[in-house]
Each structure stands twice: as C-alpha cells, then as structure tokens.
Amino acid sequence: MEKKAKKMISLAVLAFLAACDSGRNANSNDVAVVDDEALRGSAADFIANAGDRVFFAFDKSNVSQEAEATLLRQAEWLKKHETRKVLIEGHCDERGTREYNLGLGERRADAAARFLIDHGISGDRVRTISYGKDRPIAAQGTPEEIYRMNRVTISVIEN
Amino acid sequence: MSIFSMKKIIFIACVVSSFFSDAAIVVNINKGIMKPVSIALNLFDSTNSVKDKFLKVIKNDLQSTYLFQAISEDAFMQPLRGVNELPKFPLWKAINAQYLANSEIKIEQNKMVVSLILYDVASEIKVGTISVSGDAKEWRKIAHLISNSIYERVTGEKGYFDTKILYVSVQKTYGRKTHRLAIMDQDGYDHKFLTDGRTIVLTPRFSPNGKEFSFFSYREKIVNGRRIPLSASVYRYDLMQKRTELIAQFKGMTYAPRYSPDGSLLIFSLSNYGSSSIYTFDLVTRRTTRLTRGRCIDTSPCYSPDGKYIVFNSDRGGTQQLYIMDADGANIRRLSFSKGRYATPVWSPRGDWIAFTKFGSEGFYIGIIHPDGTGERMLTSGNLVEGPTWSPNGRVVMFSHQDYSRKEKIFSVDITGYNKHEIATPNNAIDPEWSGKRGLF
C-alpha cells in the first residue's frame, strides 16, 4: 500500500514537471520506469513510460535518432491504449522571428505527427498546434536552454 | 464615450495657408541630423487655461524626433501677445532661435481655434500660417496637428504626431507570460488594453482606414484546469464596436496577417502538413485565393503601397530570405542576397524602402533595402530586434527590442540610423504597429 502511494507521488511529480514545461526530457532514460495498473493509459503514464518531448536542431525539423526512439515508444504506447489521443505542440527557440517560427513550429509538430502516423497511429488520434517562440521554457538564454526550446511536446489529452 | 467614436471628431480641420517657397533653412532629414533646429514656441492664451499642457504636447512631439530643440520660454526677450503682434527679429536671433512659432489659442463655448505663424528668424520671413480648430475636449489632438504643421514646414515631410500605436503588452506572472493587445497615441497617451490576457495574441496589423485591425490568436478550451488549444488563426478586431471575429475556418493554422492597401483583402500564411503558403481572403466576397506553393515556409507577406507587388519571407532557397512577387503570385524573384537570414519585410508607405529583420551568428539587425535590391543598410542592431513598422511618412521605424536582461520594449529609430530610443509602455511590449491613416480616431 505504502509502495503504491510512493509510485503515485512520483507520477504526480512527473506530471507536474511536464505541466510546468520545465524543459526536462522526461523519458525512461532519466526517470524510473513506473508501472502501475491504476495509472496505465493515463497522461502521467504516457509521460513516464513513453516520454513527452523531442528536440530539434536550430531551424530544423528532421526527426533525430534520439527523437525517433521517443516517438517509437509513444507509438507503441498509443497502440496499447487505443482510445487515447495526443496533442503535439511545436515550439522554437527565441533566436528567430515570430512569424517564421510559427511556421517552423507547425513543421516540427507535423514531422512528429507524421512519424506516429507512419508507425500505425490513426491520423484522427493526433492533433498538432504551433506556438512558435511564444511559449519558451523558463530560461536565462544559455545555449543549452536555447537548444531545449527547439522542441515538440506530445501529451495525452482527455476528451 | 469611446475615443474611437467618429461622432466626436466633428470640427477638426487643418488649414495651412500657402507659404513662401524661398524659406532659408530646409532641414534635410535624409541625412543624420546631429544638431537639432532650435525653435521658439510662443503661445498666447488669453484664458491661460490650456497653455502649459498644450505647449508641452507640441514640445514633446517635436523634440521626440530629435530634429528640434525648443527654447525655454524663460529666455524669451519679446513674449508675443497674439499672432497680430510682429516679432522683432534681433530679439529672437539673440536667443539663437532659428524658427519662431508665434501662436495663440481662442476658446469660444467648446470650440478651440489655434492660429500660428511660423517665422524663419535668420531670413526674417514668414514660412507659413496655420489654423486648426476643433472641439476643446480634443485639445491634445489639435496640438498634434499643430506639431504636424510645424514639422511639415521645416522638414518638408508629413507629420505623424496624431497617429496610434498598436502593440502586444507582455506581463510575466508566476513564470507564465500574459499577452494583451494594447493601443495608445504615438506619444504614449490614452493607453488602453483591448484584450484580457486569457489567450496569446500576436502581430496586430491596422487596416488602411484604421477602423479595425487583424491579429493572430488561439482558441482554447479548458479541460481539468489545463488549456487545450483548438485552433490558431487570424482574427479581426473592430475598434468601433470592440468586437473580435474569426476571419474564416481553414484546415490548418492561419497567421502573419496584413491588409491590402485598399483594405479589401487580408493576406496571410496558411500552414498545414509542414508547409506554409501565402493566401488572400476577400473580406467582402469571402473568397480565398492561394498565391504560393511548395514545401517551404512562405510568410510575413506585405503589399507595396500601390498594391501591385507583395514582398514576403521564404526558406524556399534553404534559409529565410526576402522575395517579391506580383500581386497575383506570379513572377517570384529573390530580393535579399547577403549572408544571414532575412525576415519580416515591411514596405514603406512611400514605397521607396522595405524594412526587414536580419539575423545570423553575429546578432540581430533592423535594416532597409530598396525594392530593386539596391541600397541595403542596417539601421540598428541588438540582442534581439525584430518586426519593424513604419511611421506614415516613411522616415521612422519602430520595432521589438529584447535586451540582454531579456526585457522586451518597443524602440524607434530614424531611417538615417540616428535617434534610437525606447517608446514608454507600462509593461514589456512587443509587435508594434503604427497606424497609417491620420485623424480617424
């Protein structure tokens, strides 16, 4: 019972981190894999076991090998939980112009969506949006932070 | 009563008499002016009720250009009591006045009449006479029209002191940015927020008649306390009725709106499946026309003032560059060729320049280039500067400026590259848009 509560807390923490858009790469490489029956198929489960974000190089929208690994886990997760849908948000760093970056964010979100669709996920379960450079992660502007702004976040949405 | 109500603007008329064409000093503002023209602003107000605040507006307008320096009234050796009193020029030369604006205010019932004679002191000649009348409650606007006239007589360029600035006010609360559309006079007065900050709003653009503007925003729903975006689109805001309207439903995101010079069309980007193309939407027939194609990002479209051409930003050649095409989308040719990325082209209201953002490893610039690709030069640089907008006379640009402490403010710079300064706003400010039409508010 106590163990279960601990897991719940860790999941809650993960969900919170994701919700604040902290820039953490919350995939199974750097967090404990949590398997809890009660939470299977939840948004928190998705974050913990599939990962909720992938990164891109400056002004690029091609899916890197690292991003592919995350997206593959997400595709597997979505196959297991057939009723779930995802929202894919494309973001860019601030070192660009606002309007172009809206287009670039859309292109990145589309690249992630296309990957999931190519890996067997129905297009009507995947929705994209671009925030360009106007939802940056909290940052001072270090190169590492700027890199982490070039991201697509993928989240399970409750219908 | 709303400031945008047309009813309020009844009497305002600006009558400028013919003036002597052999005025001695003509300020050439194509060159950087290092030394401003000194002007004595003499105002006679028999009621003494509005003089100080009226003069303050004119002084602030003229000095904000850095082309004028007003001489302190305390120095005047011959304070003039009305426009009929003739100046003794040696007394004005003695205080180094290059120009003397001798003016008087009359208020009868609620009507204000301001008369002004502008003298070139060195040549001892009358350069022009001006009379502006209007509702006394509109005294600030009347003062701006007087400033316009003085500026026009001295520089030969149109004044822009009775214009509005639209922009996006940004506030950071608990790490979250709140974006609100705001509008103010060009000198910062009459500041108003137009939206409540619930959703992101960006890139407001005036319609040519100044009665409405278009902008980019999101529609969201809140599910379990979380904002879920539903769409990202171009909207219109009616300044008279204070009403927001989605222009139309499209499959994909619409963004980067601007009006055609006749106000009949909106031009914008529509993005889906990873590409952004340029479209127009006819506001009357509601017909959509596609202008560009291809797997690239075509955005920030802007018409030439005659409506014949469109300048836009595209990465079709690999990185962001500027392109010009005919208004029907034909004959696309590249405009920018230097090293670096080019973005946000905006055609000057005079048609002679296109302002843009340029950036690369060495930083961000605001620059200008002639539509034929010649004359490219940078006006200013900064940690992050972007999104120029022109003054209606095409002599000044405003732009977004983020400094190294990440403070975001609107700045202004002359096309000479001189006179860069911050425009005061209550919060952080981005995406300035200068109203083109004067006198419509």
Coordinates of C-alpha atoms in Angstrom, one line a residue, chain B residues 234-399:
Chain B
V234 CA -6.1 35.2 -37.9
Y235 CA -8.8 37.3 -36.3
R236 CA -10.2 40.8 -36.9
Y237 CA -10.9 43.4 -34.2
D238 CA -13.4 46.2 -34.8
L239 CA -12.2 49.3 -32.9
M240 CA -15.6 51.0 -33.1
Q241 CA -17.6 48.0 -31.8
K242 CA -14.8 46.5 -29.8
R243 CA -15.6 43.1 -31.3
T244 CA -13.3 40.2 -32.3
E245 CA -14.2 38.0 -35.2
L246 CA -12.5 34.9 -36.7
I247 CA -12.0 35.7 -40.4
A248 CA -12.8 32.2 -41.6
Q249 CA -12.3 28.5 -40.7
F250 CA -9.4 26.9 -42.5
K251 CA -7.8 23.5 -42.4
G252 CA -4.6 24.4 -40.7
M253 CA -3.1 27.4 -39.0
T254 CA -3.6 31.0 -40.4
Y255 CA -1.0 33.6 -39.3
A256 CA 1.0 36.7 -40.3
P257 CA -2.0 38.8 -41.5
R258 CA -1.9 42.1 -43.3
Y259 CA -4.4 44.1 -45.2
S260 CA -4.1 45.1 -48.9
P261 CA -3.7 48.8 -49.4
D262 CA -7.4 49.2 -50.4
G263 CA -8.5 47.3 -47.4
S264 CA -10.5 44.7 -49.4
L265 CA -8.2 41.7 -48.8
L266 CA -6.4 40.1 -46.0
I267 CA -3.1 38.4 -46.9
F268 CA -1.6 35.8 -44.6
S269 CA 0.1 32.4 -44.3
L270 CA -1.9 29.1 -44.1
S271 CA 0.1 26.2 -42.8
N272 CA -0.6 22.5 -42.8
Y273 CA 1.3 19.3 -43.3
G274 CA 4.5 21.1 -42.5
S275 CA 4.3 23.8 -45.2
S276 CA 3.2 27.5 -45.0
S277 CA 1.8 29.1 -48.2
I278 CA 0.5 32.6 -48.8
Y279 CA -3.2 33.2 -49.3
T280 CA -5.5 36.1 -49.7
F281 CA -9.0 36.3 -48.3
D282 CA -11.5 38.8 -49.8
L283 CA -13.3 40.4 -46.9
V284 CA -16.4 41.2 -49.0
T285 CA -16.8 38.1 -51.2
R286 CA -15.1 35.8 -48.6
R287 CA -13.2 34.2 -51.4
T288 CA -9.8 32.6 -50.7
T289 CA -7.0 32.7 -53.2
R290 CA -3.8 30.7 -53.0
L291 CA -0.7 32.7 -54.1
T292 CA 2.3 30.5 -53.3
R293 CA 3.0 26.7 -53.3
G294 CA 5.8 24.3 -52.4
R295 CA 7.2 22.5 -49.4
C296 CA 8.6 25.6 -47.7
I297 CA 7.6 28.3 -45.2
D298 CA 6.3 31.4 -47.0
T299 CA 5.3 34.0 -44.5
S300 CA 5.2 37.7 -43.4
P301 CA 3.6 38.9 -46.7
C302 CA 3.2 42.6 -47.2
Y303 CA 1.8 44.6 -50.2
S304 CA 3.6 47.5 -51.9
P305 CA 1.6 50.8 -51.3
D306 CA 0.3 50.7 -54.8
G307 CA -1.0 47.1 -54.3
K308 CA 0.9 45.7 -57.3
Y309 CA 3.5 43.7 -55.5
I310 CA 3.9 41.5 -52.5
V311 CA 7.2 41.2 -50.5
F312 CA 7.4 38.1 -48.3
N313 CA 9.8 35.8 -46.4
S314 CA 10.6 32.3 -47.5
D315 CA 13.0 29.5 -46.8
R316 CA 12.5 28.0 -50.3
G317 CA 16.2 28.6 -51.1
G318 CA 17.3 26.9 -47.9
T319 CA 17.3 29.7 -45.4
Q320 CA 15.0 32.6 -44.8
Q321 CA 15.3 35.3 -47.5
L322 CA 13.1 38.0 -48.9
Y323 CA 11.2 37.6 -52.2
I324 CA 8.9 39.8 -54.2
M325 CA 6.1 38.6 -56.4
D326 CA 3.3 40.2 -58.4
A327 CA 0.0 40.7 -56.5
D328 CA -1.4 37.6 -58.3
G329 CA 1.5 35.4 -57.1
A330 CA 3.4 35.3 -60.4
N331 CA 7.0 36.2 -61.1
I332 CA 8.6 35.4 -57.8
R333 CA 12.1 36.8 -57.6
R334 CA 14.6 36.9 -54.7
L335 CA 15.3 40.3 -53.1
S336 CA 17.9 39.7 -50.5
F337 CA 21.3 38.1 -51.3
S338 CA 23.7 38.9 -48.5
K339 CA 24.9 36.5 -45.8
G340 CA 22.4 35.9 -43.0
R341 CA 18.7 35.3 -42.6
Y342 CA 16.2 37.9 -43.6
A343 CA 12.6 38.1 -42.3
T344 CA 9.6 40.3 -41.6
P345 CA 9.7 42.6 -44.7
V346 CA 7.5 45.7 -44.5
W347 CA 7.1 48.0 -47.4
S348 CA 7.4 51.7 -46.6
P349 CA 4.2 53.8 -47.0
R350 CA 6.2 55.9 -49.5
G351 CA 7.2 52.8 -51.5
D352 CA 10.9 53.6 -51.6
W353 CA 12.2 51.2 -48.9
I354 CA 11.5 47.8 -47.5
A355 CA 12.4 47.4 -43.8
F356 CA 13.3 43.9 -42.5
T357 CA 14.8 41.9 -39.7
K358 CA 18.2 40.3 -40.4
F359 CA 20.0 37.8 -38.2
G360 CA 22.9 35.5 -38.1
S361 CA 25.6 34.3 -35.8
E362 CA 26.7 37.9 -35.2
G363 CA 23.3 39.2 -34.0
F364 CA 20.0 40.8 -35.0
Y365 CA 19.5 43.9 -37.1
I366 CA 16.8 46.1 -38.4
G367 CA 17.7 47.1 -42.0
I368 CA 16.2 48.7 -45.1
I369 CA 16.6 47.9 -48.8
H370 CA 15.2 49.4 -51.9
P371 CA 12.6 47.3 -53.7
D372 CA 15.0 46.8 -56.6
G373 CA 17.6 45.2 -54.3
T374 CA 19.9 48.2 -54.0
G375 CA 20.9 50.4 -51.1
E376 CA 20.8 47.8 -48.4
R377 CA 21.9 49.1 -45.0
M378 CA 21.3 48.3 -41.3
L379 CA 19.6 50.9 -39.1
T380 CA 20.3 49.3 -35.7
S381 CA 21.2 46.1 -34.0
G382 CA 20.6 44.5 -30.7
N383 CA 20.5 41.3 -28.7
L384 CA 17.2 40.6 -30.4
V385 CA 15.5 43.1 -32.6
E386 CA 12.7 42.3 -35.0
G387 CA 9.4 43.2 -36.7
P388 CA 9.8 46.8 -38.0
T389 CA 6.7 49.0 -38.6
W390 CA 6.9 52.4 -40.5
S391 CA 5.8 55.8 -39.5
P392 CA 3.2 57.0 -42.0
N393 CA 5.7 59.4 -43.6
G394 CA 8.3 56.6 -44.0
R395 CA 11.0 58.3 -42.0
V396 CA 11.0 56.3 -38.8
V397 CA 10.6 52.7 -37.9
M398 CA 9.5 51.1 -34.6
F399 CA 10.4 47.5 -33.7

